[in-house]
mmCIF file of C-alpha atoms and ligand atoms in Angstrom:
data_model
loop_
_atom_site.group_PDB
_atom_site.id
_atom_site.type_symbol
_atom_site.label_atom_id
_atom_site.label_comp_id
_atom_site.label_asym_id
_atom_site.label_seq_id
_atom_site.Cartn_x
_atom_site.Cartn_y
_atom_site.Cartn_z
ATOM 1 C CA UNK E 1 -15.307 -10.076 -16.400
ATOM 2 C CA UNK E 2 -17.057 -9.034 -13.187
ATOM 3 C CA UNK E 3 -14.137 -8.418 -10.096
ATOM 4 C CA UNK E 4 -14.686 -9.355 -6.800
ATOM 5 C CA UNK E 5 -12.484 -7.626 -3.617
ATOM 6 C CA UNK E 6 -12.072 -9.837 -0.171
ATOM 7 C CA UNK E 7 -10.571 -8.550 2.583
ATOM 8 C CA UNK E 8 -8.379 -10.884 4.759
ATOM 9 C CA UNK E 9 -8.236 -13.569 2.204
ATOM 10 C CA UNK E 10 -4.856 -15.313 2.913
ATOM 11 C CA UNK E 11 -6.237 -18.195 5.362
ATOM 12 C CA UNK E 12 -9.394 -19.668 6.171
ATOM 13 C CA UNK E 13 -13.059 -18.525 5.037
ATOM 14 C CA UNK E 14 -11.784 -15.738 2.564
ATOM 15 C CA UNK E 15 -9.673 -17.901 0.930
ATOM 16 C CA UNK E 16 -11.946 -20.310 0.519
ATOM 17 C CA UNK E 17 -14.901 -17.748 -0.715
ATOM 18 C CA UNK E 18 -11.640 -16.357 -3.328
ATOM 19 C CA UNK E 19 -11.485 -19.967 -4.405
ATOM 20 C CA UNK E 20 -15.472 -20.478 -4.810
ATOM 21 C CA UNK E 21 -16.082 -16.463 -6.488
ATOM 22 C CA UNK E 22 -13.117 -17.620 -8.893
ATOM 23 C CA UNK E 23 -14.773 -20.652 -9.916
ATOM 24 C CA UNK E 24 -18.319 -19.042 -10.620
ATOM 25 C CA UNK E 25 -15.813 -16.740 -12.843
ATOM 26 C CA UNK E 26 -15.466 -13.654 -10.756
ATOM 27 C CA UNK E 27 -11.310 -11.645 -11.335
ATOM 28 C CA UNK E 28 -10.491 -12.283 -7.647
ATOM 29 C CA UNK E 29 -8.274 -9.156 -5.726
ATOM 30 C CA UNK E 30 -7.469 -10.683 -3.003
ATOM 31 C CA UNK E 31 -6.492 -8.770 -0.325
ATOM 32 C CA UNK E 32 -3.754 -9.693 2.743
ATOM 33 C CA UNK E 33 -2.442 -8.236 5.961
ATOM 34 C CA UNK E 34 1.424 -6.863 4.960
ATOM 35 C CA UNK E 35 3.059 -9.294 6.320
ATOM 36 C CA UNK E 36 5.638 -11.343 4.539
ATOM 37 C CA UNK E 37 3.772 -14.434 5.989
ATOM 38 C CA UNK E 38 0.278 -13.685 4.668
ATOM 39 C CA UNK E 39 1.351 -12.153 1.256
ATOM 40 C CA UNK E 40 2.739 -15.880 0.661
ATOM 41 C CA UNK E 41 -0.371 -17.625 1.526
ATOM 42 C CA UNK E 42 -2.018 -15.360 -0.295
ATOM 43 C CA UNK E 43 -0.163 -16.286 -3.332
ATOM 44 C CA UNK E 44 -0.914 -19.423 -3.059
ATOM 45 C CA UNK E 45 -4.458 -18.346 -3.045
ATOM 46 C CA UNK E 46 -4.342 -16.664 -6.255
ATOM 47 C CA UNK E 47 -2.567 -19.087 -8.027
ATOM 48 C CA UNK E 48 -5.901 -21.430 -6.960
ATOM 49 C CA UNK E 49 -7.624 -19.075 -8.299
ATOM 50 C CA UNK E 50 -6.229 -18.738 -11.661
ATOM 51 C CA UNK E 51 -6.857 -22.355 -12.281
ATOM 52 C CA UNK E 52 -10.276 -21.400 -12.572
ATOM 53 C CA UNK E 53 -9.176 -19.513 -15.909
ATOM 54 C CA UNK E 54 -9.750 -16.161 -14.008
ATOM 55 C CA UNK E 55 -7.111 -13.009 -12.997
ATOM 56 C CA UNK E 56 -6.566 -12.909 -9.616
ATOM 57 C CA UNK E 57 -4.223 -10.288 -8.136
ATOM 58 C CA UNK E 58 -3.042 -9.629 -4.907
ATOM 59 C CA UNK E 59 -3.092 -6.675 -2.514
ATOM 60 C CA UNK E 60 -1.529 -5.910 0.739
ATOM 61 C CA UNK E 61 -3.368 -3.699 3.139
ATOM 62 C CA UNK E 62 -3.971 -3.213 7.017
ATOM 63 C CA UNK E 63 -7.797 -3.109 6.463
ATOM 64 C CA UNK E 64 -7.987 -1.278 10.053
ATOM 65 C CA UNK E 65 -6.290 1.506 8.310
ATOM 66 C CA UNK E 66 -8.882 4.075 6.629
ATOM 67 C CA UNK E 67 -5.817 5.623 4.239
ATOM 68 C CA UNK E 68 -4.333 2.054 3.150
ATOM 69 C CA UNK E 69 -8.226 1.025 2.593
ATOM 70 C CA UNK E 70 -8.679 4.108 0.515
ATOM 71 C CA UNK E 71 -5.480 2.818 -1.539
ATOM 72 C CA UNK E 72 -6.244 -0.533 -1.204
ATOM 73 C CA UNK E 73 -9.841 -0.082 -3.207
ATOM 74 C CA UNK E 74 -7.813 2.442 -5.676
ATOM 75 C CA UNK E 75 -5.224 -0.362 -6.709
ATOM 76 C CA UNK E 76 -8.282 -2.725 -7.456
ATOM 77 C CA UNK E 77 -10.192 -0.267 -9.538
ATOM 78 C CA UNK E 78 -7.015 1.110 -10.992
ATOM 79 C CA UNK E 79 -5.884 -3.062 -12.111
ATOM 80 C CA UNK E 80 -9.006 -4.628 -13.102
ATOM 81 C CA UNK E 81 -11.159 -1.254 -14.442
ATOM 82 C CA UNK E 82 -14.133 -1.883 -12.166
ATOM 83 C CA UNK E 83 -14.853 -3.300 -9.029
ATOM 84 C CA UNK E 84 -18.149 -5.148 -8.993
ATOM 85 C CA UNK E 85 -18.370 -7.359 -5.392
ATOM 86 C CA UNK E 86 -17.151 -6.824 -1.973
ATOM 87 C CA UNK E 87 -16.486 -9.203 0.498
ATOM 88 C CA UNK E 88 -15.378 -7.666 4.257
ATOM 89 C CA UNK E 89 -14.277 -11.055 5.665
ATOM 90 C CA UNK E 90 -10.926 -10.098 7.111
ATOM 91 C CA UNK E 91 -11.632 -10.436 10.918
ATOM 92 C CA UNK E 92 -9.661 -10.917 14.181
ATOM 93 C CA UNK E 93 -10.525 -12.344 17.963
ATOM 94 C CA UNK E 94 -9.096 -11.065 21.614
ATOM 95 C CA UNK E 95 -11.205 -13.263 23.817
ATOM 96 C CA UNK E 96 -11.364 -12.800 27.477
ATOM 97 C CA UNK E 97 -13.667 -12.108 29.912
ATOM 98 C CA UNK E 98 -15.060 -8.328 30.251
ATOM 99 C CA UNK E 99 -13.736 -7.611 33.721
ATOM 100 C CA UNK E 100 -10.541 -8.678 32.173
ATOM 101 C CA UNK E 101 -10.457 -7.250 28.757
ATOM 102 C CA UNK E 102 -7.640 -4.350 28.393
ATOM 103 C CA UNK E 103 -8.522 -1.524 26.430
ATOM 104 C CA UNK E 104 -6.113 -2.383 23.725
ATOM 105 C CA UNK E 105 -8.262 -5.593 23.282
ATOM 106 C CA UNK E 106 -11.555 -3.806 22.896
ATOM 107 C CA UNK E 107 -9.974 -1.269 20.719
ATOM 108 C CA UNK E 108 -8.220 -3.321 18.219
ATOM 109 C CA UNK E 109 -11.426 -5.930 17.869
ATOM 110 C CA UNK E 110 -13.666 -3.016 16.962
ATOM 111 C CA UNK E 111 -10.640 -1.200 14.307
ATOM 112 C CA UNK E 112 -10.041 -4.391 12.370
ATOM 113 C CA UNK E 113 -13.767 -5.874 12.471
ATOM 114 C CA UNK E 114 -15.760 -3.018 12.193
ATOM 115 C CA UNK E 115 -13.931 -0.390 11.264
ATOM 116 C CA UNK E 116 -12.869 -1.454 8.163
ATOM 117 C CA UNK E 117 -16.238 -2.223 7.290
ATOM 118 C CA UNK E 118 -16.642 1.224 6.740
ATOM 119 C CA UNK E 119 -12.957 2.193 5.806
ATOM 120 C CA UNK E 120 -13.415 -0.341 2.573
ATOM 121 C CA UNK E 121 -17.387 0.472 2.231
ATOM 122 C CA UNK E 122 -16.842 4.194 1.722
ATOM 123 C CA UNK E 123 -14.872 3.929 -1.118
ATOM 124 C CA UNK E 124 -16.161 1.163 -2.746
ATOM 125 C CA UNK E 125 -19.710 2.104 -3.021
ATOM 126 C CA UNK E 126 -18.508 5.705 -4.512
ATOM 127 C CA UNK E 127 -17.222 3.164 -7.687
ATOM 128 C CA UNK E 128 -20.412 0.984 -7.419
ATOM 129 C CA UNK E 129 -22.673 4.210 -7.722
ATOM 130 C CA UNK E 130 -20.719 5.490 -10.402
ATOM 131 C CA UNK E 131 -21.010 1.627 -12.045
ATOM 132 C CA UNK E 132 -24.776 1.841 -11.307
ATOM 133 C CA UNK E 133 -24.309 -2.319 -10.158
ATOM 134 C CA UNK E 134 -22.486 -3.996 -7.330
ATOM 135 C CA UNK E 135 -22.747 -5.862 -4.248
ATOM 136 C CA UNK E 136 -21.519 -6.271 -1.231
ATOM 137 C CA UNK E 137 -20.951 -9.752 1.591
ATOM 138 C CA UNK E 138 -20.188 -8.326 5.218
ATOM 139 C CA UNK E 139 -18.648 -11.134 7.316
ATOM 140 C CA UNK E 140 -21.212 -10.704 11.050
ATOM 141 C CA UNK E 141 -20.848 -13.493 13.367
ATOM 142 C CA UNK E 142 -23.688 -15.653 15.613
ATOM 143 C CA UNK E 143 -21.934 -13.387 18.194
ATOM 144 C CA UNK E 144 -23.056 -10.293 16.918
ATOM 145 C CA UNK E 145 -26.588 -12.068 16.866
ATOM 146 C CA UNK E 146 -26.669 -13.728 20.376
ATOM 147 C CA UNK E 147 -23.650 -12.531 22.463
ATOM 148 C CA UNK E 148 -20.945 -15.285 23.381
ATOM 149 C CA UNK E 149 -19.183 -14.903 26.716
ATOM 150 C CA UNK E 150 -15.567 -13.623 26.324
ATOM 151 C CA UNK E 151 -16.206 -12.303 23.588
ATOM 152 C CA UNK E 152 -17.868 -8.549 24.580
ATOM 153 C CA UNK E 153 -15.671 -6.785 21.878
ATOM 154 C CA UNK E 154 -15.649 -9.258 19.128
ATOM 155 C CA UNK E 155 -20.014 -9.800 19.740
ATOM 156 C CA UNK E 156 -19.467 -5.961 19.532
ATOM 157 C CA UNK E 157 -18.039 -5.528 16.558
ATOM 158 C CA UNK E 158 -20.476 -8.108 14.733
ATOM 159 C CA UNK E 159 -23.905 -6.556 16.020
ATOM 160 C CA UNK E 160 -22.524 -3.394 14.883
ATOM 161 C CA UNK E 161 -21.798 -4.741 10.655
ATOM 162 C CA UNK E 162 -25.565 -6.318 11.170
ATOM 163 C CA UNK E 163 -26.779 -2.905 11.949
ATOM 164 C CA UNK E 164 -23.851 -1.229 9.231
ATOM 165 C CA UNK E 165 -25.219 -3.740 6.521
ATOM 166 C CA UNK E 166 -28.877 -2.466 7.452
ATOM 167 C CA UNK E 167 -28.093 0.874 6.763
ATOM 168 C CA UNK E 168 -25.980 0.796 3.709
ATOM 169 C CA UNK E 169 -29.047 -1.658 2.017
ATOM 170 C CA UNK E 170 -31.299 1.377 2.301
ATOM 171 C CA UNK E 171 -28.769 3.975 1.629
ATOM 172 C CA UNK E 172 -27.732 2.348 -1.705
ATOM 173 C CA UNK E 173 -30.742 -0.269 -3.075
ATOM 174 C CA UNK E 174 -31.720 2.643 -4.909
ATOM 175 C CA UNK E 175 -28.722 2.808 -7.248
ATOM 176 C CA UNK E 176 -28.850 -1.034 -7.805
ATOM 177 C CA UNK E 177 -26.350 -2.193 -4.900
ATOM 178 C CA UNK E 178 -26.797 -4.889 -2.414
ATOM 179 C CA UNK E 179 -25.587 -5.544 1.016
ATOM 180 C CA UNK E 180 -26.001 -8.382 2.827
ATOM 181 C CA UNK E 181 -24.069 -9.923 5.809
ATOM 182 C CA UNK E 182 -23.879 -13.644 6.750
ATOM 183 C CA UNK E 183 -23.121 -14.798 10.062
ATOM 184 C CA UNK E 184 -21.880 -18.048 10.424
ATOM 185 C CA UNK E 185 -21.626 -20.241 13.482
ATOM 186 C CA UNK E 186 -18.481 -22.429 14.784
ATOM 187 C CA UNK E 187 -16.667 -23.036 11.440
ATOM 188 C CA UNK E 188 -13.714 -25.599 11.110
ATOM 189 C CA UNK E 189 -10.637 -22.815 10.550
ATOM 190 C CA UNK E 190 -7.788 -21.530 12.725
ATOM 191 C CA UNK E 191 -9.462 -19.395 14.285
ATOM 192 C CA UNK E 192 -11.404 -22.073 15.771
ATOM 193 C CA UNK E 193 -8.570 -24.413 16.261
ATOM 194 C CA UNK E 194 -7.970 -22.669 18.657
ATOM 195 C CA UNK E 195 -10.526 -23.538 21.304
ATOM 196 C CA UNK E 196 -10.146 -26.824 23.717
ATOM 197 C CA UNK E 197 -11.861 -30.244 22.916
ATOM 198 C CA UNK E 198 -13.892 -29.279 25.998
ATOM 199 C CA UNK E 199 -15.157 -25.952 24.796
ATOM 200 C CA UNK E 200 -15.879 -27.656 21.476
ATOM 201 C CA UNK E 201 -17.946 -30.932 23.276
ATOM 202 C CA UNK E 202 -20.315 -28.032 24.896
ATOM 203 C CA UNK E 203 -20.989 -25.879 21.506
ATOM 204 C CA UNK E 204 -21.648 -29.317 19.534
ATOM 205 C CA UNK E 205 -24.626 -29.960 22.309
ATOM 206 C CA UNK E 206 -25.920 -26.752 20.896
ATOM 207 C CA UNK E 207 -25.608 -27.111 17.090
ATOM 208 C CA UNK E 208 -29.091 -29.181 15.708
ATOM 209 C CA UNK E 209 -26.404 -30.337 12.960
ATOM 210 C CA UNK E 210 -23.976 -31.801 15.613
ATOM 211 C CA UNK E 211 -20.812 -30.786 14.023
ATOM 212 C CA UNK E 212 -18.870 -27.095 12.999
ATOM 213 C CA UNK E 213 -19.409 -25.800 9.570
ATOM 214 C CA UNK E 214 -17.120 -26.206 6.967
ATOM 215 C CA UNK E 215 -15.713 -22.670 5.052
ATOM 216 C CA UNK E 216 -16.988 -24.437 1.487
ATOM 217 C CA UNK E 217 -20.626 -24.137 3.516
ATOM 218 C CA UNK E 218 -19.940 -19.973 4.243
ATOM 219 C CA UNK E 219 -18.415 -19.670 0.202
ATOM 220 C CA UNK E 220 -21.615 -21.190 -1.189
ATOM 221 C CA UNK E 221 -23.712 -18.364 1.020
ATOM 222 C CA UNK E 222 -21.670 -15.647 -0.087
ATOM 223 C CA UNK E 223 -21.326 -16.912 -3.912
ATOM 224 C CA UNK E 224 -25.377 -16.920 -4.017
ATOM 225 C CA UNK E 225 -25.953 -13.027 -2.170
ATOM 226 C CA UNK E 226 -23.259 -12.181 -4.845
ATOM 227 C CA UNK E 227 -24.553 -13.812 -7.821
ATOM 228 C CA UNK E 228 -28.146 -12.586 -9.812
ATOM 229 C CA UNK E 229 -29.995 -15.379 -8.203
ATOM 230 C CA UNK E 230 -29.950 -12.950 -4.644
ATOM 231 C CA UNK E 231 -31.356 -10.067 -6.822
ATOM 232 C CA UNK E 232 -33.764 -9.224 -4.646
ATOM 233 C CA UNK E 233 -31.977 -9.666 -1.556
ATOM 234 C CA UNK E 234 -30.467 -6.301 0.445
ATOM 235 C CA UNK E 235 -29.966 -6.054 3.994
ATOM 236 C CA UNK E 236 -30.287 -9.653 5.168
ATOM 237 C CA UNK E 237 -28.259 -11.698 7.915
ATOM 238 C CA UNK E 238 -27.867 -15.189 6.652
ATOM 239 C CA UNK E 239 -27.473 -16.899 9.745
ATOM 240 C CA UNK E 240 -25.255 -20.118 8.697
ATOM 241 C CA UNK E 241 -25.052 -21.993 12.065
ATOM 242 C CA UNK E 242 -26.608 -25.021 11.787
ATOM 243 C CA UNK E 243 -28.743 -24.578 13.715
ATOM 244 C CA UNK E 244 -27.238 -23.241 16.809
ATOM 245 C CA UNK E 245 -30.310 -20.707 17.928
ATOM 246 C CA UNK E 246 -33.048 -22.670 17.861
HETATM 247 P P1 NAD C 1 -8.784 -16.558 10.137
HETATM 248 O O1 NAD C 1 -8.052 -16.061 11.320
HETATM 249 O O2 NAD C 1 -8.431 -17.871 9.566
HETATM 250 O O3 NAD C 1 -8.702 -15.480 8.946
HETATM 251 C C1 NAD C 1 -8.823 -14.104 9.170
HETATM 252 C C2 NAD C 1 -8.110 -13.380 8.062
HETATM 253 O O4 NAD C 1 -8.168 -11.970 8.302
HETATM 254 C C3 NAD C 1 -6.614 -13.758 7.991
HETATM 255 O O5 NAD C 1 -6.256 -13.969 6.640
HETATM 256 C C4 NAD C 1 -5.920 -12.528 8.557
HETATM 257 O O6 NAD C 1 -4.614 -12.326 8.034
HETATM 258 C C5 NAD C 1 -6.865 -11.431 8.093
HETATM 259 N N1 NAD C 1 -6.669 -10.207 8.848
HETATM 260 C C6 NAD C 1 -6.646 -10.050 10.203
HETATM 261 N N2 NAD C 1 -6.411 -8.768 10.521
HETATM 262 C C7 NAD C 1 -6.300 -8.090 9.337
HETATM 263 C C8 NAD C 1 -6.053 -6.736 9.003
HETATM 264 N N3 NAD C 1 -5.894 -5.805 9.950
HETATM 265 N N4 NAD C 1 -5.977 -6.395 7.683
HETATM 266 C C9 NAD C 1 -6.138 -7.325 6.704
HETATM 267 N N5 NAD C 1 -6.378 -8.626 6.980
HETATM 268 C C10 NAD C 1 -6.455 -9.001 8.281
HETATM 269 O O7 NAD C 1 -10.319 -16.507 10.515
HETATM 270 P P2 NAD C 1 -11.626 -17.055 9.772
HETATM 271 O O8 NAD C 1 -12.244 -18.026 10.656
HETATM 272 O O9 NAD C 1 -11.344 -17.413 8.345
HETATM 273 O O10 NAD C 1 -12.499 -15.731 9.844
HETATM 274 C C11 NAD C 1 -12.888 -14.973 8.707
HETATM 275 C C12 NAD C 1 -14.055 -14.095 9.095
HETATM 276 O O11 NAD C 1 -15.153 -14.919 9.500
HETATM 277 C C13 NAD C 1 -13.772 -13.183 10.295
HETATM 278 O O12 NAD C 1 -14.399 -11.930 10.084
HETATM 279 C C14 NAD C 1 -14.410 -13.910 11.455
HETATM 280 O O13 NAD C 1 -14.757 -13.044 12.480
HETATM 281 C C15 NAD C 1 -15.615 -14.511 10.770
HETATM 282 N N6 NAD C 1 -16.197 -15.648 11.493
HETATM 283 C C16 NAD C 1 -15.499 -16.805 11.678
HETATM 284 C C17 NAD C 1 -16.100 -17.860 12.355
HETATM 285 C C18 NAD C 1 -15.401 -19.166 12.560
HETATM 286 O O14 NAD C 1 -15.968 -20.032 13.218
HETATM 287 N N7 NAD C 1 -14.204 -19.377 12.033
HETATM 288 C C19 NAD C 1 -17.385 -17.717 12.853
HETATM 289 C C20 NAD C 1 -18.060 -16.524 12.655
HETATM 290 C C21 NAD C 1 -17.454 -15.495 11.961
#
């Protein structure tokens, strides 16, 4: 069976795409921040999972780190004997304005967001090259495609995987791997929870659909660049916004 890797797939989106990639019958390694908190959630994940009739395993790893990235993709490889789809969802906001922002804010955005984009890419696509197959589902933002005010490091951290994605497509569509990125608009998670019922009256006056995305709406995206049916797809941004930029 084909095995599919997400990063940060405890909570929200990337457990929901684990949930979707395990019912189109991908093995599911899920991976979770070490923390005692996430490594239960993501437990419950895999168990979701497995009702799908697939493995899924679980694997704890601070995807900012380079070394526990390098282990991280190891321990997948090493468990399930190949390692056929990446997802880089795990992601991470410090909003405030740019005359505020502290450099610890800026710094940590762009180690756990973009960083790890290449800390997990690096080693992964040495086993897809070897495999001669694979793809790959970076998690951008409408941020990285538009800017969003108070959010300089986290827009910067997106624009940068749209440009990383880019790259890698070219790098790598020659040994039968694809890399895409989608970037979704205001989805319905906790990161979004987060923001006032003001701050959510003013986006919904910008969204042509009139409501936030659901995470079953960024799974189905991610499921399709995955599957066969995206074969010739490489280096696309799937904008899933409902409409937000027009
Ligand atoms: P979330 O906060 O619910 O989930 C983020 C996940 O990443 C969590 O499981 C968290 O534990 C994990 N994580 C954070 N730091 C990590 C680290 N250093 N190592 C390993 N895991 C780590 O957020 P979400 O809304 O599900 O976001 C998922 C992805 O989608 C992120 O990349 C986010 O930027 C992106 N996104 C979300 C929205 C939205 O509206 N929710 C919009 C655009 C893009």
């Amino acid at each position: 069976m084909a095995v599919a890797l997400i990063t940060g797939a405890s909570q929200g989106i990337g457990a929901c795409i684990a949930k979707r990639l395990a019912k189109d019958g991908w093995d599911i390694a899920i991976n979770h921040y070490p923390s005692d908190g996430d490594k239960a959630k993501a437990e419950g994940v895999a168990e979701e999972c497995r009702a799908s009739g697939v493995r899924a395993e679980i694997f704890a790893a601070d995807v900012s780190s380079f070394d526990q990235c390098a282990e991280l993709v190891k321990s997948v490889k090493d468990a399930f004997g190949s390692l056929d789809a990446l997802v880089n969802n795990a992601g991470i906001t410090k909003d405030t304005l740019l005359t505020l922002m502290t450099e610890e804010q800026y710094d940590s955005v762009i180690a756990v967001n973009q960083k790890s984009v290449f800390n997990m890419m690096k080693p992964t696509i040495k086993i897809m090259m070897k495999q001669k197959h694979g793809a790959v589902v970076n998690m951008a933002s409408v941020a990285g495609l538009y800017g969003n005010p108070g959010q300089f490091n986290y827009s910067a951290s997106k624009a940068a995987i749209i440009g990383m994605t880019m790259s890698a497509a070219k790098e790598v569509g020659a040994r039968n791997i694809r890399v895409n990125a989608v970037a979704p608009g205001l989805i319905k998670t906790p990161m979004t929870d987060k923001l006032t019922d003001e701050q959510k009256a003013k986006i919904f006056d910008q969204i042509a659909l009139k409501r936030f995305g659901e995470v079953e709406e960024i799974a189905s995206v991610v499921s399709f660049l995955l599957s066969d049916n995206a074969s010739y797809i490489t280096g696309q941004t799937i904008e899933i916004s409902g409409g937000l930029s027009m």
